[in-house]
């Protein structure tokens, strides 16, 4: 359509403004209201607007009125007048065109309405809107846009001159209302419209919605007409509101009005008499419209929106503060592999040791992190046992070891109940044995329901994010690398710091126990809340004697060997003799020693590690007679961590037992037992057997890095062995 | 990690696979219940539970019980505390299944227990009073579920089964227990089992207990917690230790709990002061 044609059509067409009682300019609603009261403005463009008030007016009548007013328009008005409705699916079209219309309104007051007859300016308006004819800054469409908007990326769709002209035409044609910019009613799938299957799709079930007053094929009753609805509304106003009846009364009145007779059929069921040729509305439909009327009258409470419902009304379940019990009773425990970090050797940045696994225990009520355990080892029941042990043990030695002497982590004590998931390490028979030994109540929450232990899931998510922050502090890491490289020690330090940080976060007052609020606690930190709970309720319980707690948490084999003090912290180097001695002493099935064969391409050596220091490492032998496990370098690293960890449980017990024996011998007049005296400072491995590089590491604590050193590196240099070690 | 395959029974648990079940030597008598060692018929991993699966170390059974809801845990704790109860068995199978099926058919259920499975009773107690020893079967169900006809039929089947064996059967619901008693149990039970307090240090422990005695028997105190905190400070032990000692004393029967008295962190021991000692 050229601009000239546009002007021609606008000259001959009408401008109709249809507004309902509420001033809503939507044509769809106006059409419903037509029979009641509608204000119709007939406004030929070259005459002053005339207002028509009519009771019932169809579009045909409007057109007739207009022809009577402007006889010359008769030919042009043969063009069928579009009817448009608003539907949610087509609201996009309105949004897109509203910008154009807004600009057009501004121009209208200036060019069109005030100057009255200056219709020719529409052409200028269209070109102005497009921005091609003028370089005004207020142009809706950028000046560089061309007509074919789809060919040019970056140009808003529907802004070509043709589109603008079409929009303007539709806007005038539809009565200068927003509803005029909707897609055509006939293309919206209205009832009765022919249906077409989309490409590659079936047509589907026939719609239950039928045209007004028609019978649907599958229904016994006809659909609601506006007359029906008005009738029901009147009944509601009269019967229900004025006479204070109920919905049943309205239905009864409807039935009386339409001569519907209830009767008992021959099968004993109540039926409504079917009237020939005049199907009635179903009772359900009547009730529906009753409810609709009541909603209109505001007699029903309005349903709130989804957001408001979520904020104000939705019941909160499975939140941490709703856990039954009290602070210090339940500990939620979970395991996690820290996949975002590559754990590298201290000696060689390029050699990746594997993935660290973290176990954390969180108090269910105070959400204080009660303890954690990190290891390179894969998850196992032993890891679980060590995690529970770490939860119970005091944390201050750990902080001291990492140089965090100013920090506090007062979370020692034994919990009575643990909530865990269904990981194989938490749910196997060995875990049951652990339950029996430790005398705790062990709850496997529902399968696939991590929301039943949300506190620990929350901290796991936090801890998973934290180590990435640390890569900036280390010169060896490329900041943009997807997985930062950290040594065991650095990663452990990162975890420790993030746990401490989280323990200092504040607990909102509404999450507190009632007793805590009574005691005057207002938004305490998690640590303060935990401390309050411990002093108030005595939970978690104070740690038992170290010997007892070790015996109950460690697997039976490790505890037995440690108890008897067999070469605590020691080693076996003359392999055949020592190993055979062990096997003789403990029997074939005990398998107290593990022989580590370090296989490298260039170098192979054989060591025997002793399990008697408390670390029971579960390695499955390849066949029954094999008593040696072949370990790679990362496994060896992990092994050293385990053994160093376990030493701290076993050594005190060994010393105590030894001292006791010596005291008894002294009392009996005997000389003290001979043998090796062990101390914490004694190196773990036999010096002569180690390769020089390992020796150097053990002696100096850590190797010098090539790169720049920061404060974190200084911290990390402190100890020789990574991993966490509570009982230094 | 150790492979779990050899400990995992076939699912669903096969009735014909007798090695997975505790099979009575005589199909009709239940003398086998006292056999040692007893193994629960339902293991946690053999049960497609959608809720909690709880392993509770029962003192009187000397092994962890496997319980499938918090309500069963509460029931086990209550019955464990009864002095006449000698032993608690969990998830006891009703065998032979043909008998259960016969009862179920009489009640109109034709597919219960389902093929390849068996019915079980939540708890079976061995009760002893003087020279008499007898069994008690306990079924645990939430009150809300008793409205379901299917649940009621299953319970009736269970009741018939135990009735035939002259074993008293009882149904515990969430309204069967006193809430106060339950909260007290929850508060005290771990103390009794753990024996945390005494092994800590014999001398300090005794001294703390004496001090707690004094706090309880002395003049009325406005706040018992403050007194216990003073004891903590006096002996320079961890905060809460004296409270643990008091709880241990309560749990082991050194002090008696007044009837109906609620002792829990939310309503602590102030109400005890008048009656204690």
mmCIF file of C-alpha atoms in Angstrom, chain A residues 353-688:
data_model
loop_
_atom_site.group_PDB
_atom_site.id
_atom_site.type_symbol
_atom_site.label_atom_id
_atom_site.label_comp_id
_atom_site.label_asym_id
_atom_site.label_seq_id
_atom_site.Cartn_x
_atom_site.Cartn_y
_atom_site.Cartn_z
ATOM 1 C CA UNK A 353 47.072 -36.514 42.571
ATOM 2 C CA UNK A 354 43.357 -36.856 42.136
ATOM 3 C CA UNK A 355 40.224 -35.431 43.650
ATOM 4 C CA UNK A 356 39.744 -34.543 47.257
ATOM 5 C CA UNK A 357 36.686 -35.792 49.049
ATOM 6 C CA UNK A 358 35.140 -33.820 51.831
ATOM 7 C CA UNK A 359 32.866 -35.027 54.605
ATOM 8 C CA UNK A 360 31.117 -32.388 56.661
ATOM 9 C CA UNK A 361 28.847 -32.581 59.664
ATOM 10 C CA UNK A 362 26.479 -29.715 60.374
ATOM 11 C CA UNK A 363 24.296 -29.154 63.389
ATOM 12 C CA UNK A 364 20.723 -29.403 62.195
ATOM 13 C CA UNK A 365 19.401 -26.533 64.260
ATOM 14 C CA UNK A 366 22.230 -24.077 64.717
ATOM 15 C CA UNK A 367 23.659 -24.886 61.240
ATOM 16 C CA UNK A 368 27.100 -24.667 62.747
ATOM 17 C CA UNK A 369 29.669 -26.811 60.993
ATOM 18 C CA UNK A 370 30.567 -29.303 63.672
ATOM 19 C CA UNK A 371 33.447 -30.958 61.873
ATOM 20 C CA UNK A 372 34.820 -32.127 58.567
ATOM 21 C CA UNK A 373 37.200 -34.582 57.062
ATOM 22 C CA UNK A 374 39.163 -34.334 53.846
ATOM 23 C CA UNK A 375 41.017 -37.008 52.049
ATOM 24 C CA UNK A 376 42.252 -38.031 48.670
ATOM 25 C CA UNK A 377 40.833 -41.426 49.327
ATOM 26 C CA UNK A 378 37.608 -42.499 47.778
ATOM 27 C CA UNK A 379 34.534 -42.507 50.009
ATOM 28 C CA UNK A 380 34.377 -45.455 52.323
ATOM 29 C CA UNK A 381 33.086 -46.424 55.716
ATOM 30 C CA UNK A 382 36.454 -45.533 57.168
ATOM 31 C CA UNK A 383 36.077 -42.005 55.855
ATOM 32 C CA UNK A 384 32.698 -41.831 57.538
ATOM 33 C CA UNK A 385 34.208 -43.026 60.797
ATOM 34 C CA UNK A 386 36.946 -40.456 60.618
ATOM 35 C CA UNK A 387 34.460 -37.732 59.815
ATOM 36 C CA UNK A 388 32.383 -38.616 62.856
ATOM 37 C CA UNK A 389 35.537 -38.670 64.913
ATOM 38 C CA UNK A 390 36.505 -35.250 63.663
ATOM 39 C CA UNK A 391 33.071 -33.934 64.534
ATOM 40 C CA UNK A 392 33.583 -35.066 68.088
ATOM 41 C CA UNK A 393 37.177 -33.952 68.580
ATOM 42 C CA UNK A 394 38.214 -30.453 69.661
ATOM 43 C CA UNK A 395 39.240 -28.257 66.774
ATOM 44 C CA UNK A 396 41.752 -25.939 68.322
ATOM 45 C CA UNK A 397 44.822 -28.069 67.543
ATOM 46 C CA UNK A 398 43.800 -28.042 63.915
ATOM 47 C CA UNK A 399 43.544 -24.278 63.846
ATOM 48 C CA UNK A 400 46.880 -23.959 65.581
ATOM 49 C CA UNK A 401 48.451 -26.243 63.062
ATOM 50 C CA UNK A 402 47.284 -24.086 60.209
ATOM 51 C CA UNK A 403 48.475 -20.936 61.887
ATOM 52 C CA UNK A 404 44.959 -19.715 62.607
ATOM 53 C CA UNK A 405 45.584 -19.222 66.284
ATOM 54 C CA UNK A 406 43.319 -16.200 66.454
ATOM 55 C CA UNK A 407 40.322 -18.080 65.132
ATOM 56 C CA UNK A 408 37.907 -20.064 67.241
ATOM 57 C CA UNK A 409 35.948 -23.134 66.307
ATOM 58 C CA UNK A 410 34.226 -24.391 69.426
ATOM 59 C CA UNK A 411 32.317 -27.306 68.069
ATOM 60 C CA UNK A 412 33.560 -30.369 69.849
ATOM 61 C CA UNK A 413 31.243 -32.936 71.272
ATOM 62 C CA UNK A 414 29.435 -36.078 70.295
ATOM 63 C CA UNK A 415 26.067 -36.021 68.619
ATOM 64 C CA UNK A 416 23.395 -38.565 69.305
ATOM 65 C CA UNK A 417 21.690 -38.605 65.928
ATOM 66 C CA UNK A 418 23.095 -38.334 62.434
ATOM 67 C CA UNK A 419 21.126 -37.656 59.288
ATOM 68 C CA UNK A 420 22.816 -39.037 56.209
ATOM 69 C CA UNK A 421 21.854 -39.943 52.682
ATOM 70 C CA UNK A 422 21.957 -43.234 50.830
ATOM 71 C CA UNK A 423 25.518 -43.158 49.612
ATOM 72 C CA UNK A 424 27.103 -46.616 49.714
ATOM 73 C CA UNK A 425 29.468 -45.482 52.435
ATOM 74 C CA UNK A 426 26.544 -44.358 54.578
ATOM 75 C CA UNK A 427 24.198 -47.244 54.007
ATOM 76 C CA UNK A 428 26.249 -50.405 53.874
ATOM 77 C CA UNK A 429 26.542 -53.105 56.453
ATOM 78 C CA UNK A 430 29.811 -51.638 57.679
ATOM 79 C CA UNK A 431 27.977 -48.420 58.433
ATOM 80 C CA UNK A 432 25.575 -50.442 60.532
ATOM 81 C CA UNK A 433 28.491 -51.842 62.417
ATOM 82 C CA UNK A 434 29.693 -48.318 62.976
ATOM 83 C CA UNK A 435 26.286 -47.456 64.385
ATOM 84 C CA UNK A 436 26.477 -50.343 66.771
ATOM 85 C CA UNK A 437 29.908 -49.399 67.989
ATOM 86 C CA UNK A 438 29.328 -45.701 68.358
ATOM 87 C CA UNK A 439 25.816 -45.992 69.807
ATOM 88 C CA UNK A 440 24.398 -43.249 67.682
ATOM 89 C CA UNK A 441 21.048 -43.134 65.974
ATOM 90 C CA UNK A 442 21.644 -43.279 62.288
ATOM 91 C CA UNK A 443 18.983 -41.961 59.965
ATOM 92 C CA UNK A 444 19.110 -42.431 56.240
ATOM 93 C CA UNK A 445 16.777 -39.766 54.945
ATOM 94 C CA UNK A 446 14.501 -40.483 52.034
ATOM 95 C CA UNK A 447 16.091 -41.544 48.808
ATOM 96 C CA UNK A 448 16.592 -38.604 46.504
ATOM 97 C CA UNK A 449 15.512 -36.163 49.186
ATOM 98 C CA UNK A 450 18.485 -33.925 49.966
ATOM 99 C CA UNK A 451 16.019 -31.361 51.244
ATOM 100 C CA UNK A 452 15.605 -33.448 54.350
ATOM 101 C CA UNK A 453 19.104 -32.458 55.393
ATOM 102 C CA UNK A 454 19.286 -28.936 54.002
ATOM 103 C CA UNK A 455 21.877 -27.491 56.346
ATOM 104 C CA UNK A 456 24.646 -29.696 55.153
ATOM 105 C CA UNK A 457 23.600 -29.378 51.531
ATOM 106 C CA UNK A 458 23.822 -25.640 51.920
ATOM 107 C CA UNK A 459 27.319 -25.683 53.312
ATOM 108 C CA UNK A 460 28.423 -28.188 50.709
ATOM 109 C CA UNK A 461 27.345 -25.790 48.000
ATOM 110 C CA UNK A 462 29.249 -23.010 49.727
ATOM 111 C CA UNK A 463 32.384 -25.047 50.108
ATOM 112 C CA UNK A 464 32.236 -26.138 46.508
ATOM 113 C CA UNK A 465 32.427 -22.515 45.402
ATOM 114 C CA UNK A 466 35.141 -21.326 47.706
ATOM 115 C CA UNK A 467 38.382 -22.862 46.481
ATOM 116 C CA UNK A 468 38.098 -21.054 43.195
ATOM 117 C CA UNK A 469 38.666 -17.872 45.091
ATOM 118 C CA UNK A 470 42.003 -19.145 46.239
ATOM 119 C CA UNK A 471 43.499 -19.563 42.849
ATOM 120 C CA UNK A 472 44.028 -15.842 42.588
ATOM 121 C CA UNK A 473 46.246 -15.952 45.616
ATOM 122 C CA UNK A 474 48.581 -18.492 44.120
ATOM 123 C CA UNK A 475 51.055 -17.492 41.509
ATOM 124 C CA UNK A 476 51.167 -20.900 39.957
ATOM 125 C CA UNK A 477 47.589 -20.792 38.811
ATOM 126 C CA UNK A 478 46.329 -19.254 35.668
ATOM 127 C CA UNK A 479 43.337 -17.179 36.674
ATOM 128 C CA UNK A 480 41.404 -18.172 33.606
ATOM 129 C CA UNK A 481 42.020 -21.874 33.985
ATOM 130 C CA UNK A 482 38.807 -23.765 34.516
ATOM 131 C CA UNK A 483 40.140 -25.831 37.385
ATOM 132 C CA UNK A 484 42.628 -24.264 39.727
ATOM 133 C CA UNK A 485 45.534 -26.323 40.907
ATOM 134 C CA UNK A 486 45.964 -26.541 44.622
ATOM 135 C CA UNK A 487 48.009 -28.788 46.793
ATOM 136 C CA UNK A 488 46.310 -30.776 49.482
ATOM 137 C CA UNK A 489 47.417 -28.345 52.099
ATOM 138 C CA UNK A 490 46.180 -25.297 50.258
ATOM 139 C CA UNK A 491 42.857 -26.895 49.555
ATOM 140 C CA UNK A 492 42.491 -27.938 53.154
ATOM 141 C CA UNK A 493 43.291 -24.414 54.231
ATOM 142 C CA UNK A 494 40.758 -23.015 51.811
ATOM 143 C CA UNK A 495 38.107 -25.315 53.178
ATOM 144 C CA UNK A 496 39.017 -24.479 56.719
ATOM 145 C CA UNK A 497 38.820 -20.748 56.126
ATOM 146 C CA UNK A 498 35.502 -21.001 54.382
ATOM 147 C CA UNK A 499 34.072 -23.081 57.192
ATOM 148 C CA UNK A 500 35.255 -20.539 59.733
ATOM 149 C CA UNK A 501 33.814 -17.748 57.661
ATOM 150 C CA UNK A 502 30.492 -19.472 57.443
ATOM 151 C CA UNK A 503 30.389 -20.125 61.144
ATOM 152 C CA UNK A 504 30.543 -16.409 61.722
ATOM 153 C CA UNK A 505 27.517 -15.712 59.538
ATOM 154 C CA UNK A 506 24.445 -14.483 61.371
ATOM 155 C CA UNK A 507 21.366 -16.536 62.103
ATOM 156 C CA UNK A 508 18.120 -14.603 61.659
ATOM 157 C CA UNK A 509 16.171 -14.294 64.854
ATOM 158 C CA UNK A 510 13.152 -16.069 63.463
ATOM 159 C CA UNK A 511 15.207 -19.228 63.045
ATOM 160 C CA UNK A 512 16.174 -19.401 66.698
ATOM 161 C CA UNK A 513 14.759 -21.661 69.382
ATOM 162 C CA UNK A 514 12.108 -20.130 71.530
ATOM 163 C CA UNK A 515 14.372 -20.619 74.511
ATOM 164 C CA UNK A 516 17.160 -18.753 72.764
ATOM 165 C CA UNK A 517 14.918 -15.792 72.117
ATOM 166 C CA UNK A 518 13.805 -15.881 75.726
ATOM 167 C CA UNK A 519 17.429 -15.752 76.742
ATOM 168 C CA UNK A 520 17.856 -12.568 74.773
ATOM 169 C CA UNK A 521 19.672 -13.877 71.726
ATOM 170 C CA UNK A 522 19.062 -11.630 68.736
ATOM 171 C CA UNK A 523 20.629 -12.510 65.406
ATOM 172 C CA UNK A 524 23.671 -14.249 66.808
ATOM 173 C CA UNK A 525 26.388 -15.735 64.711
ATOM 174 C CA UNK A 526 26.200 -19.458 64.186
ATOM 175 C CA UNK A 527 29.110 -19.934 66.530
ATOM 176 C CA UNK A 528 27.453 -17.867 69.247
ATOM 177 C CA UNK A 529 24.198 -19.733 68.804
ATOM 178 C CA UNK A 530 25.998 -23.045 69.035
ATOM 179 C CA UNK A 531 27.823 -21.943 72.131
ATOM 180 C CA UNK A 532 24.566 -20.922 73.716
ATOM 181 C CA UNK A 533 22.996 -24.261 72.879
ATOM 182 C CA UNK A 534 25.921 -26.134 74.335
ATOM 183 C CA UNK A 535 25.898 -24.248 77.597
ATOM 184 C CA UNK A 536 22.146 -24.358 77.883
ATOM 185 C CA UNK A 537 21.399 -27.936 77.027
ATOM 186 C CA UNK A 538 24.743 -29.609 77.471
ATOM 187 C CA UNK A 539 24.632 -30.740 73.860
ATOM 188 C CA UNK A 540 26.520 -32.057 72.102
ATOM 189 C CA UNK A 541 27.888 -34.220 74.855
ATOM 190 C CA UNK A 542 31.457 -33.738 76.041
ATOM 191 C CA UNK A 543 33.916 -36.004 74.370
ATOM 192 C CA UNK A 544 34.572 -39.270 76.084
ATOM 193 C CA UNK A 545 38.009 -40.408 77.052
ATOM 194 C CA UNK A 546 40.199 -40.490 73.949
ATOM 195 C CA UNK A 547 40.679 -44.195 74.210
ATOM 196 C CA UNK A 548 36.966 -44.840 74.277
ATOM 197 C CA UNK A 549 36.118 -42.587 71.434
ATOM 198 C CA UNK A 550 38.860 -43.995 69.284
ATOM 199 C CA UNK A 551 37.816 -47.531 69.981
ATOM 200 C CA UNK A 552 34.236 -46.835 69.126
ATOM 201 C CA UNK A 553 34.807 -44.892 65.963
ATOM 202 C CA UNK A 554 37.660 -46.809 64.427
ATOM 203 C CA UNK A 555 37.062 -50.041 62.608
ATOM 204 C CA UNK A 556 37.626 -53.041 64.772
ATOM 205 C CA UNK A 557 40.833 -54.201 63.166
ATOM 206 C CA UNK A 558 42.595 -50.904 63.455
ATOM 207 C CA UNK A 559 41.448 -50.416 67.001
ATOM 208 C CA UNK A 560 42.604 -53.864 68.021
ATOM 209 C CA UNK A 561 46.038 -53.445 66.605
ATOM 210 C CA UNK A 562 46.438 -50.003 68.024
ATOM 211 C CA UNK A 563 45.357 -51.238 71.411
ATOM 212 C CA UNK A 564 47.989 -53.893 71.544
ATOM 213 C CA UNK A 565 50.636 -51.443 70.614
ATOM 214 C CA UNK A 566 52.119 -53.397 67.786
ATOM 215 C CA UNK A 567 54.727 -51.204 66.279
ATOM 216 C CA UNK A 568 52.873 -48.036 66.588
ATOM 217 C CA UNK A 569 53.998 -45.570 64.039
ATOM 218 C CA UNK A 570 56.594 -48.016 62.961
ATOM 219 C CA UNK A 571 57.431 -49.680 59.744
ATOM 220 C CA UNK A 572 58.727 -52.889 58.367
ATOM 221 C CA UNK A 573 61.540 -52.976 56.045
ATOM 222 C CA UNK A 574 62.905 -56.469 55.984
ATOM 223 C CA UNK A 575 59.910 -57.488 54.141
ATOM 224 C CA UNK A 576 59.733 -61.250 54.295
ATOM 225 C CA UNK A 577 60.665 -61.621 57.917
ATOM 226 C CA UNK A 578 58.629 -58.750 59.255
ATOM 227 C CA UNK A 579 55.600 -59.577 57.226
ATOM 228 C CA UNK A 580 55.685 -63.190 58.189
ATOM 229 C CA UNK A 581 55.999 -62.198 61.816
ATOM 230 C CA UNK A 582 52.927 -60.039 61.453
ATOM 231 C CA UNK A 583 51.014 -62.752 59.746
ATOM 232 C CA UNK A 584 51.945 -65.252 62.390
ATOM 233 C CA UNK A 585 50.908 -62.959 65.145
ATOM 234 C CA UNK A 586 47.631 -61.827 63.770
ATOM 235 C CA UNK A 587 46.564 -64.772 61.750
ATOM 236 C CA UNK A 588 46.057 -64.916 58.083
ATOM 237 C CA UNK A 589 42.788 -63.108 57.910
ATOM 238 C CA UNK A 590 43.807 -60.133 59.953
ATOM 239 C CA UNK A 591 46.186 -58.819 57.358
ATOM 240 C CA UNK A 592 47.586 -56.038 59.522
ATOM 241 C CA UNK A 593 50.210 -54.839 57.113
ATOM 242 C CA UNK A 594 50.067 -53.439 53.686
ATOM 243 C CA UNK A 595 52.962 -53.713 51.402
ATOM 244 C CA UNK A 596 53.259 -50.779 49.125
ATOM 245 C CA UNK A 597 54.915 -51.326 45.850
ATOM 246 C CA UNK A 598 55.626 -48.111 44.154
ATOM 247 C CA UNK A 599 55.583 -48.766 40.489
ATOM 248 C CA UNK A 600 57.039 -46.193 38.273
ATOM 249 C CA UNK A 601 58.267 -46.441 34.800
ATOM 250 C CA UNK A 602 61.766 -45.791 35.847
ATOM 251 C CA UNK A 603 61.945 -46.812 39.397
ATOM 252 C CA UNK A 604 60.350 -49.449 41.496
ATOM 253 C CA UNK A 605 60.736 -49.902 45.170
ATOM 254 C CA UNK A 606 58.937 -51.862 47.780
ATOM 255 C CA UNK A 607 57.846 -50.624 51.149
ATOM 256 C CA UNK A 608 55.699 -52.103 53.784
ATOM 257 C CA UNK A 609 53.398 -49.810 55.641
ATOM 258 C CA UNK A 610 52.056 -50.741 58.952
ATOM 259 C CA UNK A 611 48.405 -50.430 59.664
ATOM 260 C CA UNK A 612 48.986 -50.598 63.348
ATOM 261 C CA UNK A 613 49.111 -46.870 63.682
ATOM 262 C CA UNK A 614 45.409 -46.867 63.341
ATOM 263 C CA UNK A 615 44.885 -46.347 59.686
ATOM 264 C CA UNK A 616 42.989 -49.250 58.267
ATOM 265 C CA UNK A 617 43.272 -48.870 54.560
ATOM 266 C CA UNK A 618 40.883 -51.068 52.749
ATOM 267 C CA UNK A 619 42.610 -52.405 49.740
ATOM 268 C CA UNK A 620 41.136 -55.412 48.113
ATOM 269 C CA UNK A 621 43.768 -57.999 47.314
ATOM 270 C CA UNK A 622 43.631 -59.414 43.879
ATOM 271 C CA UNK A 623 43.563 -62.961 45.126
ATOM 272 C CA UNK A 624 43.465 -64.633 48.466
ATOM 273 C CA UNK A 625 47.163 -65.052 48.966
ATOM 274 C CA UNK A 626 48.164 -61.624 47.846
ATOM 275 C CA UNK A 627 49.075 -59.468 50.739
ATOM 276 C CA UNK A 628 50.565 -56.640 48.796
ATOM 277 C CA UNK A 629 48.826 -53.806 47.186
ATOM 278 C CA UNK A 630 50.318 -51.948 44.333
ATOM 279 C CA UNK A 631 50.009 -48.250 44.726
ATOM 280 C CA UNK A 632 50.691 -45.438 42.384
ATOM 281 C CA UNK A 633 52.238 -42.169 43.434
ATOM 282 C CA UNK A 634 48.957 -40.380 44.209
ATOM 283 C CA UNK A 635 47.775 -43.306 46.199
ATOM 284 C CA UNK A 636 50.985 -43.208 48.090
ATOM 285 C CA UNK A 637 50.413 -39.547 48.876
ATOM 286 C CA UNK A 638 46.991 -40.359 50.135
ATOM 287 C CA UNK A 639 48.367 -43.173 52.178
ATOM 288 C CA UNK A 640 50.817 -40.879 53.865
ATOM 289 C CA UNK A 641 48.013 -38.551 54.750
ATOM 290 C CA UNK A 642 46.046 -41.389 56.235
ATOM 291 C CA UNK A 643 48.875 -42.670 58.276
ATOM 292 C CA UNK A 644 49.822 -39.260 59.542
ATOM 293 C CA UNK A 645 46.224 -38.723 60.499
ATOM 294 C CA UNK A 646 45.947 -42.003 62.249
ATOM 295 C CA UNK A 647 49.139 -41.590 64.202
ATOM 296 C CA UNK A 648 47.583 -38.946 66.312
ATOM 297 C CA UNK A 649 44.945 -41.265 67.592
ATOM 298 C CA UNK A 650 47.177 -44.203 68.119
ATOM 299 C CA UNK A 651 50.246 -42.605 69.607
ATOM 300 C CA UNK A 652 48.755 -41.291 72.855
ATOM 301 C CA UNK A 653 47.120 -44.601 73.552
ATOM 302 C CA UNK A 654 50.336 -46.384 72.854
ATOM 303 C CA UNK A 655 52.269 -44.051 75.104
ATOM 304 C CA UNK A 656 49.744 -44.467 77.873
ATOM 305 C CA UNK A 657 49.787 -48.210 77.618
ATOM 306 C CA UNK A 658 53.553 -48.233 77.514
ATOM 307 C CA UNK A 659 53.809 -45.911 80.483
ATOM 308 C CA UNK A 660 51.380 -48.029 82.417
ATOM 309 C CA UNK A 661 53.283 -51.191 81.694
ATOM 310 C CA UNK A 662 56.518 -49.515 82.631
ATOM 311 C CA UNK A 663 55.046 -48.247 85.855
ATOM 312 C CA UNK A 664 53.816 -51.706 86.756
ATOM 313 C CA UNK A 665 57.173 -53.202 85.946
ATOM 314 C CA UNK A 666 58.834 -50.551 87.990
ATOM 315 C CA UNK A 667 56.569 -51.316 90.904
ATOM 316 C CA UNK A 668 57.399 -54.975 90.504
ATOM 317 C CA UNK A 669 61.044 -54.150 90.497
ATOM 318 C CA UNK A 670 61.585 -54.868 86.847
ATOM 319 C CA UNK A 671 63.311 -52.729 84.335
ATOM 320 C CA UNK A 672 61.174 -50.844 81.830
ATOM 321 C CA UNK A 673 60.452 -52.368 78.498
ATOM 322 C CA UNK A 674 62.937 -51.816 75.798
ATOM 323 C CA UNK A 675 62.197 -51.110 72.212
ATOM 324 C CA UNK A 676 61.749 -48.093 70.121
ATOM 325 C CA UNK A 677 60.536 -44.907 71.675
ATOM 326 C CA UNK A 678 58.338 -42.947 69.403
ATOM 327 C CA UNK A 679 57.432 -39.328 69.320
ATOM 328 C CA UNK A 680 55.403 -37.087 67.136
ATOM 329 C CA UNK A 681 58.441 -35.537 65.588
ATOM 330 C CA UNK A 682 59.735 -38.836 64.355
ATOM 331 C CA UNK A 683 59.523 -39.122 60.626
ATOM 332 C CA UNK A 684 56.978 -41.423 59.307
ATOM 333 C CA UNK A 685 59.024 -43.382 56.865
ATOM 334 C CA UNK A 686 62.413 -44.950 57.047
ATOM 335 C CA UNK A 687 64.846 -42.394 55.884
ATOM 336 C CA UNK A 688 67.239 -44.771 54.227
#
